[in-house]
Amino acid sequence: MKLEYVCLTLGPLSNNVYLLGNLDTGDAAVIDPGFESEAVLAASEKTGWKIRQIWLTHGHFDHIAGAALIASTVSPPLPVGLHPEDFTWYQSGGGAGKFGLSMPQLPPVSIQFKPGMMLSLTEGLPPVVHVLFAPGHSPGHVMFYCEPLGVLFCGDVIFREGVGRTDLIGGNWKTLMTSIRNQVLTLPDETRLLSGHGPETTVSYERENNPFLGTGW
């Protein structure tokens, strides 16, 4: 199975939106579609990939704003995956109203992510992604570990020399640090960390250089 991903940096908050595709079947998932989702659809058309699923790391507005547009490209709408602990965020528009923004009517969540869940891009074929539960930035934050590519789609858990904020409702600093310790830093050192914002990094680089992790990591 040949896998590949495309990263698009879009919207006012420079969100990284990812397309993960199976080159053999042409099936793909979009991870965290935020604003400017027309660009995601254009990238899908350019690659020749057919988006089959929408995977959300968490329910904050800048990671879900494009779900409605992308889901509506087919009938019935594409399935949307999210952890149940972030349903409240999702159902309230991801907190967009607090920033003076409006959100379109979001599609219902049809895939409830669970820790250890395995995800496939094509029905009937082996899974390509392992769901890792990593709360702290939000109560239901998950990450998607694609071992064949050696990458972790980590949302807002960890960034290059940074970590996710924990001052929003449901955030917790100690919980976030535990998630990073148990779910990120236990991966192979060479694992590439593909964050929701900013440049990619690696497990080894963050262990050695991330100022928020301190010593003993």
mmCIF file of C-alpha atoms in Angstrom:
data_model
loop_
_atom_site.group_PDB
_atom_site.id
_atom_site.type_symbol
_atom_site.label_atom_id
_atom_site.label_comp_id
_atom_site.label_asym_id
_atom_site.label_seq_id
_atom_site.Cartn_x
_atom_site.Cartn_y
_atom_site.Cartn_z
ATOM 1 C CA MET A 1 0.000 0.000 0.000
ATOM 2 C CA LYS A 2 1.442 3.344 -1.043
ATOM 3 C CA LEU A 3 0.531 6.274 1.180
ATOM 4 C CA GLU A 4 1.197 9.972 0.812
ATOM 5 C CA TYR A 5 0.083 13.168 2.496
ATOM 6 C CA VAL A 6 -0.371 16.758 1.419
ATOM 7 C CA CYS A 7 -0.203 19.715 3.812
ATOM 8 C CA LEU A 8 -2.097 22.938 3.096
ATOM 9 C CA THR A 9 -1.665 25.988 5.330
ATOM 10 C CA LEU A 10 -4.931 27.908 5.201
ATOM 11 C CA GLY A 11 -7.082 30.519 6.900
ATOM 12 C CA PRO A 12 -6.500 33.481 9.221
ATOM 13 C CA LEU A 13 -4.867 31.308 11.881
ATOM 14 C CA SER A 14 -2.568 29.518 9.404
ATOM 15 C CA ASN A 15 -4.006 26.094 10.106
ATOM 16 C CA ASN A 16 -2.312 23.067 8.653
ATOM 17 C CA VAL A 17 -4.903 20.923 6.891
ATOM 18 C CA TYR A 18 -3.793 17.479 5.770
ATOM 19 C CA LEU A 19 -4.907 15.106 3.062
ATOM 20 C CA LEU A 20 -3.817 11.513 3.639
ATOM 21 C CA GLY A 21 -4.173 9.403 0.527
ATOM 22 C CA ASN A 22 -3.812 5.815 -0.634
ATOM 23 C CA LEU A 23 -2.072 6.027 -4.001
ATOM 24 C CA ASP A 24 -3.237 2.543 -4.964
ATOM 25 C CA THR A 25 -6.962 3.211 -4.533
ATOM 26 C CA GLY A 26 -7.141 7.005 -4.740
ATOM 27 C CA ASP A 27 -9.075 7.156 -1.458
ATOM 28 C CA ALA A 28 -8.209 9.859 1.067
ATOM 29 C CA ALA A 29 -9.134 11.398 4.396
ATOM 30 C CA VAL A 30 -8.937 15.079 5.231
ATOM 31 C CA ILE A 31 -7.619 15.923 8.685
ATOM 32 C CA ASP A 32 -8.814 19.096 10.447
ATOM 33 C CA PRO A 33 -10.415 21.067 7.602
ATOM 34 C CA GLY A 34 -10.547 24.671 8.751
ATOM 35 C CA PHE A 35 -11.172 27.755 6.660
ATOM 36 C CA GLU A 36 -10.649 28.069 2.889
ATOM 37 C CA SER A 37 -11.733 24.493 2.280
ATOM 38 C CA GLU A 38 -12.173 25.211 -1.415
ATOM 39 C CA ALA A 39 -8.390 24.866 -1.534
ATOM 40 C CA VAL A 40 -8.657 21.403 0.017
ATOM 41 C CA LEU A 41 -11.136 20.320 -2.626
ATOM 42 C CA ALA A 42 -8.868 21.748 -5.321
ATOM 43 C CA ALA A 43 -5.910 19.812 -3.926
ATOM 44 C CA SER A 44 -7.996 16.643 -3.876
ATOM 45 C CA GLU A 45 -8.870 17.150 -7.519
ATOM 46 C CA LYS A 46 -5.239 17.887 -8.427
ATOM 47 C CA THR A 47 -3.968 14.714 -6.765
ATOM 48 C CA GLY A 48 -6.818 12.641 -8.140
ATOM 49 C CA TRP A 49 -7.760 11.527 -4.637
ATOM 50 C CA LYS A 50 -11.355 11.009 -3.583
ATOM 51 C CA ILE A 51 -12.056 12.245 -0.062
ATOM 52 C CA ARG A 52 -13.924 9.510 1.779
ATOM 53 C CA GLN A 53 -13.752 10.650 5.416
ATOM 54 C CA ILE A 54 -13.184 13.696 7.616
ATOM 55 C CA TRP A 55 -11.016 13.139 10.692
ATOM 56 C CA LEU A 56 -10.947 15.797 13.403
ATOM 57 C CA THR A 57 -8.255 15.902 16.080
ATOM 58 C CA HIS A 58 -10.489 18.100 18.248
ATOM 59 C CA GLY A 59 -13.502 20.371 18.170
ATOM 60 C CA HIS A 60 -12.065 23.912 18.157
ATOM 61 C CA PHE A 61 -13.505 26.122 15.426
ATOM 62 C CA ASP A 62 -10.346 26.585 13.380
ATOM 63 C CA HIS A 63 -10.059 22.816 12.930
ATOM 64 C CA ILE A 64 -13.683 22.117 12.004
ATOM 65 C CA ALA A 65 -14.893 25.161 10.029
ATOM 66 C CA GLY A 66 -14.587 23.439 6.656
ATOM 67 C CA ALA A 67 -16.238 20.177 7.624
ATOM 68 C CA ALA A 68 -19.654 21.254 6.344
ATOM 69 C CA LEU A 69 -18.447 22.218 2.888
ATOM 70 C CA ILE A 70 -16.318 19.129 2.396
ATOM 71 C CA ALA A 71 -18.899 16.725 3.811
ATOM 72 C CA SER A 72 -21.560 18.112 1.480
ATOM 73 C CA THR A 73 -19.628 17.303 -1.688
ATOM 74 C CA VAL A 74 -21.396 13.937 -1.843
ATOM 75 C CA SER A 75 -24.778 12.558 -0.844
ATOM 76 C CA PRO A 76 -25.134 11.246 1.777
ATOM 77 C CA PRO A 77 -22.540 13.528 3.412
ATOM 78 C CA LEU A 78 -19.078 12.197 4.157
ATOM 79 C CA PRO A 79 -18.582 10.581 7.566
ATOM 80 C CA VAL A 80 -17.033 12.811 10.233
ATOM 81 C CA GLY A 81 -14.900 11.432 13.069
ATOM 82 C CA LEU A 82 -14.376 13.055 16.477
ATOM 83 C CA HIS A 83 -13.835 11.895 20.044
ATOM 84 C CA PRO A 84 -17.039 12.095 22.176
ATOM 85 C CA GLU A 85 -15.346 14.260 24.809
ATOM 86 C CA ASP A 86 -15.191 17.070 22.251
ATOM 87 C CA PHE A 87 -18.806 16.799 21.095
ATOM 88 C CA THR A 88 -19.803 19.805 23.225
ATOM 89 C CA TRP A 89 -17.192 21.954 21.538
ATOM 90 C CA TYR A 90 -18.255 20.732 18.111
ATOM 91 C CA GLN A 91 -21.966 21.181 18.675
ATOM 92 C CA SER A 92 -21.417 24.762 19.851
ATOM 93 C CA GLY A 93 -19.454 25.686 16.742
ATOM 94 C CA GLY A 94 -16.060 25.159 18.294
ATOM 95 C CA GLY A 95 -16.208 28.386 20.287
ATOM 96 C CA ALA A 96 -16.267 30.564 17.158
ATOM 97 C CA GLY A 97 -18.840 32.897 18.677
ATOM 98 C CA LYS A 98 -16.416 34.005 21.378
ATOM 99 C CA PHE A 99 -14.186 35.384 18.633
ATOM 100 C CA GLY A 100 -17.031 37.099 16.776
ATOM 101 C CA LEU A 101 -17.156 34.451 14.077
ATOM 102 C CA SER A 102 -20.102 32.487 12.744
ATOM 103 C CA MET A 103 -20.047 28.845 11.752
ATOM 104 C CA PRO A 104 -22.088 26.975 9.156
ATOM 105 C CA GLN A 105 -24.334 24.135 10.266
ATOM 106 C CA LEU A 106 -21.890 21.323 10.912
ATOM 107 C CA PRO A 107 -22.537 17.756 9.770
ATOM 108 C CA PRO A 108 -23.279 15.142 12.441
ATOM 109 C CA VAL A 109 -20.427 13.085 13.858
ATOM 110 C CA SER A 110 -20.739 9.535 12.570
ATOM 111 C CA ILE A 111 -17.408 8.085 13.729
ATOM 112 C CA GLN A 112 -16.714 8.184 17.461
ATOM 113 C CA PHE A 113 -12.978 7.924 17.988
ATOM 114 C CA LYS A 114 -11.728 5.724 20.813
ATOM 115 C CA PRO A 115 -8.191 5.214 22.149
ATOM 116 C CA GLY A 116 -6.429 2.539 20.146
ATOM 117 C CA MET A 117 -8.933 2.659 17.289
ATOM 118 C CA MET A 118 -7.526 1.776 13.863
ATOM 119 C CA LEU A 119 -8.649 3.675 10.772
ATOM 120 C CA SER A 120 -8.630 2.645 7.120
ATOM 121 C CA LEU A 121 -8.801 4.865 4.077
ATOM 122 C CA THR A 122 -10.522 2.229 1.976
ATOM 123 C CA GLU A 123 -13.245 -0.085 3.220
ATOM 124 C CA GLY A 124 -12.032 -3.676 3.372
ATOM 125 C CA LEU A 125 -8.345 -2.791 3.311
ATOM 126 C CA PRO A 126 -5.954 -2.841 6.304
ATOM 127 C CA PRO A 127 -5.908 0.210 8.597
ATOM 128 C CA VAL A 128 -3.257 2.865 8.096
ATOM 129 C CA VAL A 129 -3.735 5.066 11.159
ATOM 130 C CA HIS A 130 -3.748 4.420 14.907
ATOM 131 C CA VAL A 131 -5.871 6.793 17.024
ATOM 132 C CA LEU A 132 -4.001 8.071 20.084
ATOM 133 C CA PHE A 133 -5.984 9.770 22.861
ATOM 134 C CA ALA A 134 -4.171 12.952 23.923
ATOM 135 C CA PRO A 135 -6.362 15.277 26.027
ATOM 136 C CA GLY A 136 -5.137 18.467 27.619
ATOM 137 C CA HIS A 137 -5.574 21.088 24.918
ATOM 138 C CA SER A 138 -9.175 19.933 24.752
ATOM 139 C CA PRO A 139 -10.856 17.098 26.664
ATOM 140 C CA GLY A 140 -11.281 14.850 23.627
ATOM 141 C CA HIS A 141 -8.170 15.624 21.613
ATOM 142 C CA VAL A 142 -6.820 12.721 19.564
ATOM 143 C CA MET A 143 -3.822 12.280 17.279
ATOM 144 C CA PHE A 144 -3.396 10.051 14.240
ATOM 145 C CA TYR A 145 -0.245 7.950 14.061
ATOM 146 C CA CYS A 146 0.556 6.664 10.591
ATOM 147 C CA GLU A 147 3.360 4.192 11.201
ATOM 148 C CA PRO A 148 3.931 3.314 7.512
ATOM 149 C CA LEU A 149 4.835 6.960 6.832
ATOM 150 C CA GLY A 150 6.473 7.540 10.206
ATOM 151 C CA VAL A 151 4.291 10.575 10.909
ATOM 152 C CA LEU A 152 2.006 11.749 13.703
ATOM 153 C CA PHE A 153 -0.811 14.133 12.861
ATOM 154 C CA CYS A 154 -0.819 15.758 16.284
ATOM 155 C CA GLY A 155 -3.244 18.668 16.025
ATOM 156 C CA ASP A 156 -2.631 21.204 18.781
ATOM 157 C CA VAL A 157 -0.936 18.895 21.280
ATOM 158 C CA ILE A 158 2.641 19.832 20.431
ATOM 159 C CA PHE A 159 4.344 22.203 18.017
ATOM 160 C CA ARG A 160 7.916 22.910 17.032
ATOM 161 C CA GLU A 161 9.332 24.245 20.319
ATOM 162 C CA GLY A 162 5.820 24.720 21.679
ATOM 163 C CA VAL A 163 2.747 22.998 23.103
ATOM 164 C CA GLY A 164 -0.993 23.544 22.920
ATOM 165 C CA ARG A 165 -2.697 26.177 25.030
ATOM 166 C CA THR A 166 -4.672 24.943 28.027
ATOM 167 C CA ASP A 167 -6.598 28.070 29.036
ATOM 168 C CA LEU A 168 -9.743 27.188 27.078
ATOM 169 C CA ILE A 169 -12.673 25.295 28.610
ATOM 170 C CA GLY A 170 -11.693 21.683 29.165
ATOM 171 C CA GLY A 171 -7.976 22.392 28.894
ATOM 172 C CA ASN A 172 -5.575 21.129 31.543
ATOM 173 C CA TRP A 173 -1.813 21.653 31.688
ATOM 174 C CA LYS A 174 -0.935 18.527 33.666
ATOM 175 C CA THR A 175 -3.136 16.406 31.425
ATOM 176 C CA LEU A 176 -1.471 17.848 28.316
ATOM 177 C CA MET A 177 2.012 17.121 29.683
ATOM 178 C CA THR A 178 0.962 13.549 30.461
ATOM 179 C CA SER A 179 -0.374 13.152 26.929
ATOM 180 C CA ILE A 180 2.883 14.389 25.447
ATOM 181 C CA ARG A 181 4.948 12.151 27.683
ATOM 182 C CA ASN A 182 2.900 8.998 27.087
ATOM 183 C CA GLN A 183 1.647 9.409 23.532
ATOM 184 C CA VAL A 184 4.229 11.532 21.699
ATOM 185 C CA LEU A 185 7.619 10.966 23.278
ATOM 186 C CA THR A 186 7.162 7.182 23.339
ATOM 187 C CA LEU A 187 7.151 7.097 19.537
ATOM 188 C CA PRO A 188 10.365 6.479 17.580
ATOM 189 C CA ASP A 189 12.737 9.447 17.680
ATOM 190 C CA GLU A 190 12.571 9.945 13.931
ATOM 191 C CA THR A 191 8.766 10.246 13.905
ATOM 192 C CA ARG A 192 7.758 13.440 12.133
ATOM 193 C CA LEU A 193 5.273 15.562 14.064
ATOM 194 C CA LEU A 194 2.728 17.233 11.794
ATOM 195 C CA SER A 195 1.048 19.879 13.915
ATOM 196 C CA GLY A 196 -2.099 21.893 13.463
ATOM 197 C CA HIS A 197 -0.035 25.079 13.103
ATOM 198 C CA GLY A 198 3.553 25.823 12.179
ATOM 199 C CA PRO A 199 6.375 23.759 10.680
ATOM 200 C CA GLU A 200 6.863 20.053 11.117
ATOM 201 C CA THR A 201 9.312 18.725 13.661
ATOM 202 C CA THR A 202 10.373 15.371 15.120
ATOM 203 C CA VAL A 203 10.089 13.548 18.418
ATOM 204 C CA SER A 204 13.846 13.722 19.025
ATOM 205 C CA TYR A 205 14.028 17.443 18.245
ATOM 206 C CA GLU A 206 11.225 18.277 20.674
ATOM 207 C CA ARG A 207 12.652 16.098 23.402
ATOM 208 C CA GLU A 208 15.913 18.022 23.162
ATOM 209 C CA ASN A 209 14.727 21.534 22.298
ATOM 210 C CA ASN A 210 11.156 22.137 23.416
ATOM 211 C CA PRO A 211 11.380 24.641 26.299
ATOM 212 C CA PHE A 212 8.020 23.557 27.728
ATOM 213 C CA LEU A 213 9.136 20.000 28.356
ATOM 214 C CA GLY A 214 11.931 20.811 30.772
ATOM 215 C CA THR A 215 14.393 18.083 31.692
ATOM 216 C CA GLY A 216 13.960 14.379 32.220
ATOM 217 C CA TRP A 217 11.923 13.729 29.087
#
